[in-house]
Coordinates of C-alpha atoms and ligand atoms in Angstrom, one line a residue:
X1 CA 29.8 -36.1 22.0
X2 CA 33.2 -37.6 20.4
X3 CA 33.8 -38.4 17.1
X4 CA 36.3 -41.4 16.6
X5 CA 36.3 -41.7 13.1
X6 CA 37.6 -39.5 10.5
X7 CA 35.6 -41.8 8.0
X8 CA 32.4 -41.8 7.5
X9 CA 30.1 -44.3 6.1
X10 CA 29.0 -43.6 2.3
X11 CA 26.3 -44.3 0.1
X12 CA 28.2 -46.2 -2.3
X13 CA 25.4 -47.9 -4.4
X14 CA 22.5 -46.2 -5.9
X15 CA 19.9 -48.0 -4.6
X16 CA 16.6 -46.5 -4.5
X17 CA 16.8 -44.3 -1.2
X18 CA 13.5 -42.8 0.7
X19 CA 14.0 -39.6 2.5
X20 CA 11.8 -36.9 3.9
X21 CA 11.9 -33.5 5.4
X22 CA 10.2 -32.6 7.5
X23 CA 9.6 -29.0 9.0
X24 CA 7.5 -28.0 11.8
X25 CA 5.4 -25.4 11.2
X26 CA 6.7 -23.1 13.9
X27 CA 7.4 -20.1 11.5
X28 CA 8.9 -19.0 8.1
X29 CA 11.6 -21.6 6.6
X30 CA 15.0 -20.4 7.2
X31 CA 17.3 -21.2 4.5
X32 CA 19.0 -23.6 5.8
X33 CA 15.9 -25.8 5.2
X34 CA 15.9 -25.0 2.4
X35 CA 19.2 -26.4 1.8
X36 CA 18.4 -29.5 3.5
X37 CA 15.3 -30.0 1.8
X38 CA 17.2 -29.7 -1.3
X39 CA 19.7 -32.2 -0.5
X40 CA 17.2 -34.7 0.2
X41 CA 15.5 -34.0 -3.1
X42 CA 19.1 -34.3 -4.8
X43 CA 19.7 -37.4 -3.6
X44 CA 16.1 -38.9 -3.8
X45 CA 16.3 -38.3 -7.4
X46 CA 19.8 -39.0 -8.3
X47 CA 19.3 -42.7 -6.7
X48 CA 15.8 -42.9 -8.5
X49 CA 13.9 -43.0 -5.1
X50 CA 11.3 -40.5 -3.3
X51 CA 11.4 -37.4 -1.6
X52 CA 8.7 -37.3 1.2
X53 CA 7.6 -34.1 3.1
X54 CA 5.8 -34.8 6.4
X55 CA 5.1 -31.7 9.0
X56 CA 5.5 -32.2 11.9
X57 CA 2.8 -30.4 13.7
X58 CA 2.7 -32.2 17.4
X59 CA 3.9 -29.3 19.1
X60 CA 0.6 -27.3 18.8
X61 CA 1.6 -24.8 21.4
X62 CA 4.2 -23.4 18.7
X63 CA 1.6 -23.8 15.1
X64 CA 1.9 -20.7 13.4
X65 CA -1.0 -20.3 11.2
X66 CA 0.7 -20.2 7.1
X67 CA 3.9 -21.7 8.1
X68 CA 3.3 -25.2 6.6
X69 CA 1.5 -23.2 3.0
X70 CA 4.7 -21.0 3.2
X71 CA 6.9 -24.1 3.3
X72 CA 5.4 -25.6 0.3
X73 CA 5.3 -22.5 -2.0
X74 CA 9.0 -21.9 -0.7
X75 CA 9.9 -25.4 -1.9
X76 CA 7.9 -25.1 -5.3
X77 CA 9.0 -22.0 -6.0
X78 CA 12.8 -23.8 -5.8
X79 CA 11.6 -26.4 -7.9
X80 CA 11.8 -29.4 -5.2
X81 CA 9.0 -30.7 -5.2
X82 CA 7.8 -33.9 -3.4
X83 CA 7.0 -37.3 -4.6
X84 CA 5.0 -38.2 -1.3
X85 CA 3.4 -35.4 1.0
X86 CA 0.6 -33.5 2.5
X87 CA -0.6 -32.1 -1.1
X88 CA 0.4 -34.7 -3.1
X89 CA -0.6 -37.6 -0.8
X90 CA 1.1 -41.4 -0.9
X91 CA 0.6 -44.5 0.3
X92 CA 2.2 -44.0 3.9
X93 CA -0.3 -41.2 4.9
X94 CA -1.3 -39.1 6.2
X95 CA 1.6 -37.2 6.0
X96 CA 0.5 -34.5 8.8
X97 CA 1.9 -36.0 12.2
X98 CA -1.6 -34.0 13.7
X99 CA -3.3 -36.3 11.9
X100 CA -1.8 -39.3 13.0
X101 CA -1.8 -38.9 16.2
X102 CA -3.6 -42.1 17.4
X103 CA -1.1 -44.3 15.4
X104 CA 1.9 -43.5 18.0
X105 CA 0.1 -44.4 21.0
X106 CA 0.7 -48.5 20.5
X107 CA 4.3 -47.4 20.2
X108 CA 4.5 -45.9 23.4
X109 CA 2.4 -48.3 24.8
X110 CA 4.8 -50.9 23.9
X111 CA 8.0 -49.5 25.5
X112 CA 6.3 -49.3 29.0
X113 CA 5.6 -52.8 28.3
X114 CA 8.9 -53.8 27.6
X115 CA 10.1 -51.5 30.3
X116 CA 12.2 -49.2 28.1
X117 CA 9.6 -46.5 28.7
X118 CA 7.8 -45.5 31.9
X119 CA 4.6 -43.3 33.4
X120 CA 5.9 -39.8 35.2
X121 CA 3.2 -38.1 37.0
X122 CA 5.0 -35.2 38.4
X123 CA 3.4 -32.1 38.5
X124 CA 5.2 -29.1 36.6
X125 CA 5.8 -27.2 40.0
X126 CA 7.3 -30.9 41.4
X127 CA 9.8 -30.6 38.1
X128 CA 10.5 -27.0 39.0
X129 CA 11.5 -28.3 42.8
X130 CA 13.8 -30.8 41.6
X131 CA 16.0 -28.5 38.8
X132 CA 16.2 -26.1 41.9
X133 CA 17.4 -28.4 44.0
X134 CA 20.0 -29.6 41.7
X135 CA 21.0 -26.3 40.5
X136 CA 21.6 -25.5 44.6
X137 CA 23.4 -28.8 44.6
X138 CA 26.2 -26.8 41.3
X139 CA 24.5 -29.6 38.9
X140 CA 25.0 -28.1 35.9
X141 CA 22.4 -28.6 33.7
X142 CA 19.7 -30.6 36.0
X143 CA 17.2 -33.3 34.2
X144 CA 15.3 -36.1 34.5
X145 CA 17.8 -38.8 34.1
X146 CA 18.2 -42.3 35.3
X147 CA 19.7 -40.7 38.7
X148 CA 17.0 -38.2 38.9
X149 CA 14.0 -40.0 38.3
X150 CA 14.5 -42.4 41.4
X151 CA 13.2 -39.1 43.5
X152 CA 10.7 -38.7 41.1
X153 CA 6.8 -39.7 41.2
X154 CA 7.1 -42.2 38.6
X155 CA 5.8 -45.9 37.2
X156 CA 9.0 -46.9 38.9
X157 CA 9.1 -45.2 41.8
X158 CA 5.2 -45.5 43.1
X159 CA 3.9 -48.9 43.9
X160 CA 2.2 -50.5 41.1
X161 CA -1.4 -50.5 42.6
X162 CA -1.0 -46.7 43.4
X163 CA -0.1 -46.3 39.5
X164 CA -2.6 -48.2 38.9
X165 CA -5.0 -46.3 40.3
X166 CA -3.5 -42.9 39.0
X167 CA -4.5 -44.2 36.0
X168 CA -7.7 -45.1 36.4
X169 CA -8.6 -42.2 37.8
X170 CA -7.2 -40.3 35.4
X171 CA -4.6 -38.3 36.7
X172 CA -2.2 -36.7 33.9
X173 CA 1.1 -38.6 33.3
X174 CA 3.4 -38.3 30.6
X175 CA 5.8 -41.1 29.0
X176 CA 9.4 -40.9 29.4
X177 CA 12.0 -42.4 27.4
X178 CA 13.6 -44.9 30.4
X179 CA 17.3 -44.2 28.9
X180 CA 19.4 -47.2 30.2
X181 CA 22.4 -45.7 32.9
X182 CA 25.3 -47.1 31.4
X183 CA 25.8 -47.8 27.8
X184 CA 27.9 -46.4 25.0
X185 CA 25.2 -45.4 22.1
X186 CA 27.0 -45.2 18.9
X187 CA 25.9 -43.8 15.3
X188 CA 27.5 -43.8 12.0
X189 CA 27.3 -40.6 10.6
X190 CA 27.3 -40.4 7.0
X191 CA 28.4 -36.7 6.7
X192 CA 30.5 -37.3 10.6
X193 CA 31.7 -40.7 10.9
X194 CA 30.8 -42.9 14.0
X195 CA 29.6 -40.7 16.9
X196 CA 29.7 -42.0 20.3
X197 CA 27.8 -41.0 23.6
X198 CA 27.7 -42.4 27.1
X199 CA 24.1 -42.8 27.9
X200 CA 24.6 -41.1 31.2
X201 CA 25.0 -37.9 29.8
X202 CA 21.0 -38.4 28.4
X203 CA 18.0 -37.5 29.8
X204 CA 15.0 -39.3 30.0
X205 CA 12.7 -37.6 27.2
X206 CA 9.1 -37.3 26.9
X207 CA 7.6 -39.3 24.1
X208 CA 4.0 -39.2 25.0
X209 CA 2.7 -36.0 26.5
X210 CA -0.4 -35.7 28.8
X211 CA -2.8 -35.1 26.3
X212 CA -2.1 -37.9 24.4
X213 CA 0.4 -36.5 21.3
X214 CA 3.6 -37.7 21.2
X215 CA 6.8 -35.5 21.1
X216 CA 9.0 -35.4 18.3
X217 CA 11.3 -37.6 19.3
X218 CA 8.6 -40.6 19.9
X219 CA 6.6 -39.2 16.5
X220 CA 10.0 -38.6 14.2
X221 CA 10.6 -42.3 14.9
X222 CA 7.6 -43.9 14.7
X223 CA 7.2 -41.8 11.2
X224 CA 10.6 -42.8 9.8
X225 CA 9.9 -46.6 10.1
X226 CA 6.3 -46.4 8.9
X227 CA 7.4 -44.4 6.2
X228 CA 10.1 -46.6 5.5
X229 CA 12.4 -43.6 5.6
X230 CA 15.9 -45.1 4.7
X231 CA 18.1 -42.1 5.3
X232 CA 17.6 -39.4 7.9
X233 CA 19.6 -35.9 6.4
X234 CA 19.1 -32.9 8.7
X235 CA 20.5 -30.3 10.1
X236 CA 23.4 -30.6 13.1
X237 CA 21.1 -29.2 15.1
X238 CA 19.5 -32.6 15.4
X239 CA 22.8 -34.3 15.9
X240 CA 22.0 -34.2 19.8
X241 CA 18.9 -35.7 19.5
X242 CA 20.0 -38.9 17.2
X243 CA 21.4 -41.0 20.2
X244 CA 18.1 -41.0 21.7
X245 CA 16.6 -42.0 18.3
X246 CA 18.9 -45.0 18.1
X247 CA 17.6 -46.0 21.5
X248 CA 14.1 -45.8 20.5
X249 CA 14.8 -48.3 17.1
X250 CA 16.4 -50.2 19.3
X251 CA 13.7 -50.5 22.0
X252 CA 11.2 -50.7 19.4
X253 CA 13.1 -53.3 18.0
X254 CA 13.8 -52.0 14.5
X255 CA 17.6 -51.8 14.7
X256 CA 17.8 -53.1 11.3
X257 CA 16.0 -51.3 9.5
X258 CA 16.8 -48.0 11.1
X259 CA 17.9 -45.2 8.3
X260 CA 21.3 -44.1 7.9
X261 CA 21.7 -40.8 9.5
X262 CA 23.6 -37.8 8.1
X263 CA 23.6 -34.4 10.0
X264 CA 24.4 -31.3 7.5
X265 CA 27.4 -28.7 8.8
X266 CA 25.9 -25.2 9.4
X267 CA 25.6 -22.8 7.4
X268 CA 27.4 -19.5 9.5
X269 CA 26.9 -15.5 9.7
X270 CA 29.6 -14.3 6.6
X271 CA 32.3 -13.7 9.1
X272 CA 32.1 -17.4 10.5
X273 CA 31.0 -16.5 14.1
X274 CA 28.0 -18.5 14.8
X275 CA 24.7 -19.9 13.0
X276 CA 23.1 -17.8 10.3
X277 CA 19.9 -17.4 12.4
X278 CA 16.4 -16.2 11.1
X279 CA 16.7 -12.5 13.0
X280 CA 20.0 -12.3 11.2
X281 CA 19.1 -11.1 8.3
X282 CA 17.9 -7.7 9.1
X283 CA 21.2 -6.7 11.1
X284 CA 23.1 -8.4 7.7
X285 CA 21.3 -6.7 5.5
X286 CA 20.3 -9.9 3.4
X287 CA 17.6 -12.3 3.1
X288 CA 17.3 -15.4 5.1
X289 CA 14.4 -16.5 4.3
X290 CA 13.5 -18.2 0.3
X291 CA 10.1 -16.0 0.5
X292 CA 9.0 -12.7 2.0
X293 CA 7.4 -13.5 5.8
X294 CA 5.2 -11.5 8.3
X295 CA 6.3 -12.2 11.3
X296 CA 3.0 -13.1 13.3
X297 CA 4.0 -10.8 16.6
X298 CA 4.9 -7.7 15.0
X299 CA 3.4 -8.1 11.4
X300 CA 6.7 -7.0 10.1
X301 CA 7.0 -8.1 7.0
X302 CA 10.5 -9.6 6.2
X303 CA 11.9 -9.7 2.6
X304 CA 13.0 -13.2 0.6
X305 CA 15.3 -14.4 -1.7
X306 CA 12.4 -14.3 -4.0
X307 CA 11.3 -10.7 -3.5
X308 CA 15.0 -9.0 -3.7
X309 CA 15.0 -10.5 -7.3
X310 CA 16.7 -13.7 -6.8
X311 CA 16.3 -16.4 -9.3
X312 CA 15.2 -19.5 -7.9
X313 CA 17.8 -21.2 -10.3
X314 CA 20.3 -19.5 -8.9
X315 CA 19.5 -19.4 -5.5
X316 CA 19.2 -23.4 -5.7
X317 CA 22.6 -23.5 -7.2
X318 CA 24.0 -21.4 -4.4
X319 CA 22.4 -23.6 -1.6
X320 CA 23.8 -26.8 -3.5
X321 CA 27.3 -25.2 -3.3
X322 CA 26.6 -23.9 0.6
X323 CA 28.5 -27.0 2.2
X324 CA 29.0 -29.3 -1.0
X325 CA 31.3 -29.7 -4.0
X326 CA 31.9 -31.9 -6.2
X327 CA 35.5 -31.7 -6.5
X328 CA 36.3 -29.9 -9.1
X329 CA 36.5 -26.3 -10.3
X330 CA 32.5 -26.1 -11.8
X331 CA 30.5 -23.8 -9.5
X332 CA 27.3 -23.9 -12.1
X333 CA 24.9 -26.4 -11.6
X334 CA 21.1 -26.9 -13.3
X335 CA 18.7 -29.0 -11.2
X336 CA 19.4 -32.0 -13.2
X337 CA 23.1 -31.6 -13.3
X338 CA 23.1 -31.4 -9.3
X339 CA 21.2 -34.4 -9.6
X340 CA 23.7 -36.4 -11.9
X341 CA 26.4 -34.8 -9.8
X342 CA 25.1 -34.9 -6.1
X343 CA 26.8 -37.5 -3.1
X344 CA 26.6 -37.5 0.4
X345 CA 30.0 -38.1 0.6
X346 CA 31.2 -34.8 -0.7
X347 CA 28.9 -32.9 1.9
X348 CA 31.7 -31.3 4.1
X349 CA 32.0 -31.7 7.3
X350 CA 32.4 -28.0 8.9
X351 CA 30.3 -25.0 8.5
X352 CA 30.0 -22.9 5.5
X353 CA 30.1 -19.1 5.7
X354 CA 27.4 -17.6 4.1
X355 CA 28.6 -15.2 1.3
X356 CA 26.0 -13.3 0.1
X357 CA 28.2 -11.7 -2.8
X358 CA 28.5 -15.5 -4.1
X359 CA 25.0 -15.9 -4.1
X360 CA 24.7 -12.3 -6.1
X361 CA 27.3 -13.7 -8.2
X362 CA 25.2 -17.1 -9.3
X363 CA 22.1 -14.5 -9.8
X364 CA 23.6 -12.9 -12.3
X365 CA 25.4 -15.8 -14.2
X366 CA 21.9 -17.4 -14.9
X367 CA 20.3 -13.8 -15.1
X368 CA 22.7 -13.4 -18.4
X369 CA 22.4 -16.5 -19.7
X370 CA 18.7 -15.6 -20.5
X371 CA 17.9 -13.8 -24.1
X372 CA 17.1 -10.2 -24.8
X373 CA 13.5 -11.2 -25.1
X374 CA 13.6 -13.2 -21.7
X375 CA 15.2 -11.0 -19.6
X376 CA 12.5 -8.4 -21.4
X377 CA 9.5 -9.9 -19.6
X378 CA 10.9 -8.7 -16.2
X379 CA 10.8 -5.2 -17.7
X380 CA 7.7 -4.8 -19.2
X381 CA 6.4 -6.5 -15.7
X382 CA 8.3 -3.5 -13.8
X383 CA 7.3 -0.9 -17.0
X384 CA 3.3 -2.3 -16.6
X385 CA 3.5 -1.5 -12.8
X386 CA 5.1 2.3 -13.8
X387 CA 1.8 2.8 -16.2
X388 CA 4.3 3.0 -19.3
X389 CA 3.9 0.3 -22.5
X390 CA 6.3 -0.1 -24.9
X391 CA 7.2 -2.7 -27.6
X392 CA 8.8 -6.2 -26.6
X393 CA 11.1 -5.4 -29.4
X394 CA 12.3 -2.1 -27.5
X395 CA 12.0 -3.6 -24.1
X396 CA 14.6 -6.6 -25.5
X397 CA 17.1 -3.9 -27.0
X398 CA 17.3 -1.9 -23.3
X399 CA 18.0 -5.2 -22.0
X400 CA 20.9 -6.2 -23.8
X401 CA 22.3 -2.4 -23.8
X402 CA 22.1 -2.6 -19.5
X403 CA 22.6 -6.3 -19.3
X404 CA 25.9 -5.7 -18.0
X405 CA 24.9 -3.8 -15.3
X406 CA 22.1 -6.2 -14.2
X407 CA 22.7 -8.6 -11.1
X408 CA 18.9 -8.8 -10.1
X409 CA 15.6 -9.2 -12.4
X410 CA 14.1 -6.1 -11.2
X411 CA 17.8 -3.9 -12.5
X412 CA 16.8 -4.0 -16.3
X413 CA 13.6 -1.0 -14.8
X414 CA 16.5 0.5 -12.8
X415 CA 19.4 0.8 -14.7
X416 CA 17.4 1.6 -17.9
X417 CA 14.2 3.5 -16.5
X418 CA 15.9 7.1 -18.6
X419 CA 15.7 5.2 -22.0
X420 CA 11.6 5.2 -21.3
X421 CA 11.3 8.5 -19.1
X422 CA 13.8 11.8 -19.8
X423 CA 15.7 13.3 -17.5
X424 CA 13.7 16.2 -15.2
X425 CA 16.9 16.1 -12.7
X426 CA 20.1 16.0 -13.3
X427 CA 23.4 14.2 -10.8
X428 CA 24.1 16.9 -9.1
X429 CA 27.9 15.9 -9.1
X430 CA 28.6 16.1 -12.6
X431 CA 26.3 18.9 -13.1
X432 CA 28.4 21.0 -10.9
X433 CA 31.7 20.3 -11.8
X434 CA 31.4 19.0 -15.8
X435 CA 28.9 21.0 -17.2
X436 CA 30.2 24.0 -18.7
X437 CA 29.6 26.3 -21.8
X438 CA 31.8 23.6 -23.9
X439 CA 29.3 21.0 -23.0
X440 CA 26.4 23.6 -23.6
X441 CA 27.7 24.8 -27.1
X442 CA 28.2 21.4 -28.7
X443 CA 24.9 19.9 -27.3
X444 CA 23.7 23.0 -29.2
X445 CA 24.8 22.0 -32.3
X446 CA 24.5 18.3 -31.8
X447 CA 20.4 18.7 -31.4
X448 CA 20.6 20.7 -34.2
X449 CA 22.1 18.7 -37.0
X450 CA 20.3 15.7 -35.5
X451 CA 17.2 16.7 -36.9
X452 CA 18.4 16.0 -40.7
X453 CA 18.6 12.0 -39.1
X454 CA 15.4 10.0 -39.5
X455 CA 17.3 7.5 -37.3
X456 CA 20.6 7.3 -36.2
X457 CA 23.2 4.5 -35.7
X458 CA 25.5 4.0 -32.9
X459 CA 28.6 4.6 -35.4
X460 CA 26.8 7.8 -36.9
X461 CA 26.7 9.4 -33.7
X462 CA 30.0 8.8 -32.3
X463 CA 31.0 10.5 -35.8
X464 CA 28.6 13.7 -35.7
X465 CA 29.6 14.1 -32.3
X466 CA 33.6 14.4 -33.1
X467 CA 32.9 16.3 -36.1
X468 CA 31.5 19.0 -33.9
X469 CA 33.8 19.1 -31.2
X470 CA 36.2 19.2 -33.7
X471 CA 34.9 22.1 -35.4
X472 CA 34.4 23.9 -32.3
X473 CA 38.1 23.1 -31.3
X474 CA 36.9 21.5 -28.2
X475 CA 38.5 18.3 -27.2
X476 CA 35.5 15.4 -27.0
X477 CA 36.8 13.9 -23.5
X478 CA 36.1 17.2 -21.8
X479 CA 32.3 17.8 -22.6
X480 CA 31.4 14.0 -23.1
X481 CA 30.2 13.6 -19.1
X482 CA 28.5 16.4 -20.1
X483 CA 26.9 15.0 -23.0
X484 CA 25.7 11.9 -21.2
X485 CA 24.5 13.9 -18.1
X486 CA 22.2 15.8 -20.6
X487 CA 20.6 12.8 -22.7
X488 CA 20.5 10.3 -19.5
X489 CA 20.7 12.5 -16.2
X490 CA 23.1 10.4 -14.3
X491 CA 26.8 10.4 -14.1
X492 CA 27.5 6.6 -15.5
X493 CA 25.7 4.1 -17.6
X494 CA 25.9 2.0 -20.8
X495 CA 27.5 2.9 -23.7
X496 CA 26.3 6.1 -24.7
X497 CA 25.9 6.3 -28.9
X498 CA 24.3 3.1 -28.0
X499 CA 21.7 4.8 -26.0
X500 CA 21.3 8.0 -28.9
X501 CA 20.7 5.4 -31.5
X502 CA 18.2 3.6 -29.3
X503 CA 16.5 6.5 -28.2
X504 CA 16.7 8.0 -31.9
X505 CA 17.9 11.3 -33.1
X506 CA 14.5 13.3 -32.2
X507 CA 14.2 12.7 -28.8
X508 CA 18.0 13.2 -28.2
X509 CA 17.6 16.5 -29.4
X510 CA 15.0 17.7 -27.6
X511 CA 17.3 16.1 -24.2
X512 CA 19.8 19.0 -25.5
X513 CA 17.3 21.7 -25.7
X514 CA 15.6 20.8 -22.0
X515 CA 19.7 20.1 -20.5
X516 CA 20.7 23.0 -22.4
X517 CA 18.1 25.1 -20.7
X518 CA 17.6 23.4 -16.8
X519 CA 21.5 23.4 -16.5
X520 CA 22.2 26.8 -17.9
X521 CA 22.4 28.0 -14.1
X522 CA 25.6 25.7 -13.2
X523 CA 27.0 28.5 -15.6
X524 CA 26.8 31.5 -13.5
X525 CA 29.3 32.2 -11.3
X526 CA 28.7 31.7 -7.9
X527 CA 27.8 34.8 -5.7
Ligands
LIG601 N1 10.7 -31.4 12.8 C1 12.1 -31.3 12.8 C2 12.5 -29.9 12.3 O1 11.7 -29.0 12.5 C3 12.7 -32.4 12.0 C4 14.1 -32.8 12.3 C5 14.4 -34.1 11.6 O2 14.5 -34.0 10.4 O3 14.4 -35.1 12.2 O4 13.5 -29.6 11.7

């Protein structure tokens, strides 16, 4: 295929644009789709138009039962949600192609007519004779082309009564595309520019297959005018695919009023080597996929955005960012800001590596942009499911004490589960090399003068604690791993007189007493 023009066609005005996507049900939705369906939905909105969703189901041998239910909670749980569709219906349905099935026929019916499309009656093994002869003959990828299909049992190879009768007598035939042999097919690419290809290098593609459903090429098309689609945005994976599209509007005769096509860049693996794919995400060790998926083969169950405690805000923002910018330094986008913002003409034009570290980034800008009492909910959700209750009040004050450590929903429970359960063990690291009698005799003292506080402030305790240390001549930086070792277990956290005063003065001390005891044997000298 070769591009000729660095500049692409643009979507200057804001007219009222119709666009779709439209998945096939074939499996979970990789998210790349996702991006794509959000593009559509950007643009759909930002030009005050709709945003169609039509599945396209005519490849039955590849249904997988849930894929099209996944889809739609994927896309809801995004926000993008569709103004026409299978759930919400429209005035161009139905918007399953399964269930529109005998509207295509005519089309095809039409081609043969005209002669652009023709009857093939070759049997599969007859197909398998004739790629074997060309690949003995060092063709390199043989097909059923307009040299080909002269040797082929075809409407234009057979005489017409013996065709004829074929289809009386109901032999199985399929309908292929009859791609003319030499002609220059040209599209202009909103995202690519104008996009040439010699029509030789085509082959002549089902549209109608024996049982009577059309292929996606024949359906996509059909669909798009019906619908009155007005722009086509897809992945480049379809880029191959839009010459013989062009053909068929033009067959069909609906050259002027065929969409404007724009084929998204890729989105790559993180060290730029090839598509992200959907089994890439296990070896990567990220998601791939907008929602957790069981895979219908193994009934492995593969993890989502959603379920490794993305936000859907953010993962949105990341998508919209994952092969578009609008020029200037801004990385965070709401919905409606993408909307205001969003133009086809500042899609790029190469691939864009996927960072996941970018996308943990985004998660945790709009994860700390919540309050104390929002991000609060997520805890009590992860506290409910540990059996433990607490006040929202409490919950709210943990949250803003780990918020800083937080990148994911679920990290309030994790990086604060010791302010709601004490320590039993103890990081085994900083037991064995901070703890010492130091530590041991000013936690002593520390649990007991805490007992004269009621409650205790942040402030209060930073100054009991140096008042001891002082008086015991030890030096506060030595023991204070120590310290927060005793009253949290672990070797790092939050501020620490933050976490006495939360906690309050009681059951600080009686983390002394239970550290001062379970640790008292990284005090004898090893044997
Ligand atoms: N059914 C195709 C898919 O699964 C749609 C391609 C297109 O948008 O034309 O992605």
């Amino acid at each position: 295929m070769a591009l000729t023009s660095p500049q692409p066609s643009t979507i200057v005005d804001n007219t009222p644009v119709r666009v779709r996507f439209a998945p096939s049900p074939t499996g979970s939705l990789h998210i790349g789709g996702v991006r794509t369906a959000l593009y559509n939905y950007l643009l759909a909105k930002k030009t005050g138009g709709q945003f169609i969703i039509r599945i396209e189901d005519t490849d039955q041998t590849r249904f997988v039962p849930g894929a099209e239910d996944y889809i739609y909670e994927a896309l809801d749980w995004c926000g993008i949600k569709a103004d026409e569709g299978v759930r919400q219906g429209g005035p161009y349905g139905p918007y399953r192609q399964s269930e529109r099935k005998p509207m295509y026929r005519q089309y095809a019916d039409q081609l043969v007519a005209d002669g652009h499309a023709y009857y093939a009656f070759d049997t599969k093994e007859e197909l398998d004779e004739m790629r074997e002869r060309l690949t003995k003959a060092r063709v390199a990828s043989p097909q059923y082309n307009s040299i080909t299909r002269v040797q082929m049992k075809n409407s234009l190879t057979l005489p017409a009564d013996e065709v004829a009768a074929r289809l009386a007598g109901g032999d199985p035939y399929v309908i292929r595309l009859k791609v003319p042999r030499k002609e220059e097919i040209r599209l202009n690419d909103l995202i690519r520019g104008w996009v040439m290809v010699h029509s030789a290098t085509l082959d002549d593609k089902v549209l109608m297959k024996s049982d009577g459903m059309p292929t996606y090429h024949l359906a996509n098309v059909v669909d798009d005018y019906l619908m009155k689609i007005t722009h086509v945005i897809r992945g480049e994976e379809w880029l191959p695919s839009a010459p013989t599209h062009v053909l068929l509007y033009k067959f069909l005769g609906w050259e002027d009023v065929m969409p404007k096509f724009a084929h998204l860049p890729l989105i790559l693996k993180p060290d730029g080597n090839g598509k992200l794919s959907k089994r890439d995400g296990d070896a990567l060790g990220f998601p791939v996929f907008p929602l957790e998926w069981t895979e219908q083969e193994t009934g492995k169950v593969v993890k989502g955005f959603r379920e490794e405690g993305f936000l859907p805000e953010a993962v949105v923002n990341f998508l919209a960012l994952l092969g578009w910018n609008n020029g200037t330094h801004q990385e965070v986008y709401s919905m409606d800001e993408l909307i205001q913002e969003f133009t086809a003409e500042r899609i790029g034009k190469s691939g864009t590596k996927f960072d996941i570290a970018k996308a943990r980034w985004f998660n945790q800008q709009y994860l700390h942009a919540k309050t104390s009492e929002q991000q609060a909910e997520y805890l009590l959700a992860d506290l409910a499911k540990e059996g433990i209750t607490t006040t929202n009040e409490y919950a709210a004050q943990v949250c803003a004490l780990v918020q800083e450590r937080t990148v994911f929903s679920g990290d309030f429970w994790k990086e604060g589960s010791f302010l709601f359960v004490a320590p039993t063990e103890f990081d085994a690291t900083v037991a064995a090399t901070k703890w010492s009698s130091d530590a041991a005799a000013v936690l002593t003292k520390f649990g007991a003068d805490l007992a004269e506080y009621p409650s205790i402030t942040a402030d209060e305790a930073k100054h009991l604690l140096h008042e001891i240390t002082e008086g015991l001549g030890i030096k506060i930086g030595k023991v204070m791993q120590a310290i927060r070792l005793a009253i949290t277990g672990r070797a790092a956290g939050p501020d620490l007189m933050q976490v006495i005063a939360i906690l309050g003065p009681a059951e600080v001390a009686q983390r002394c007493a239970y550290a001062i005891k379970t640790l008292a044997t990284h005090l004898q000298p090893v044997a």
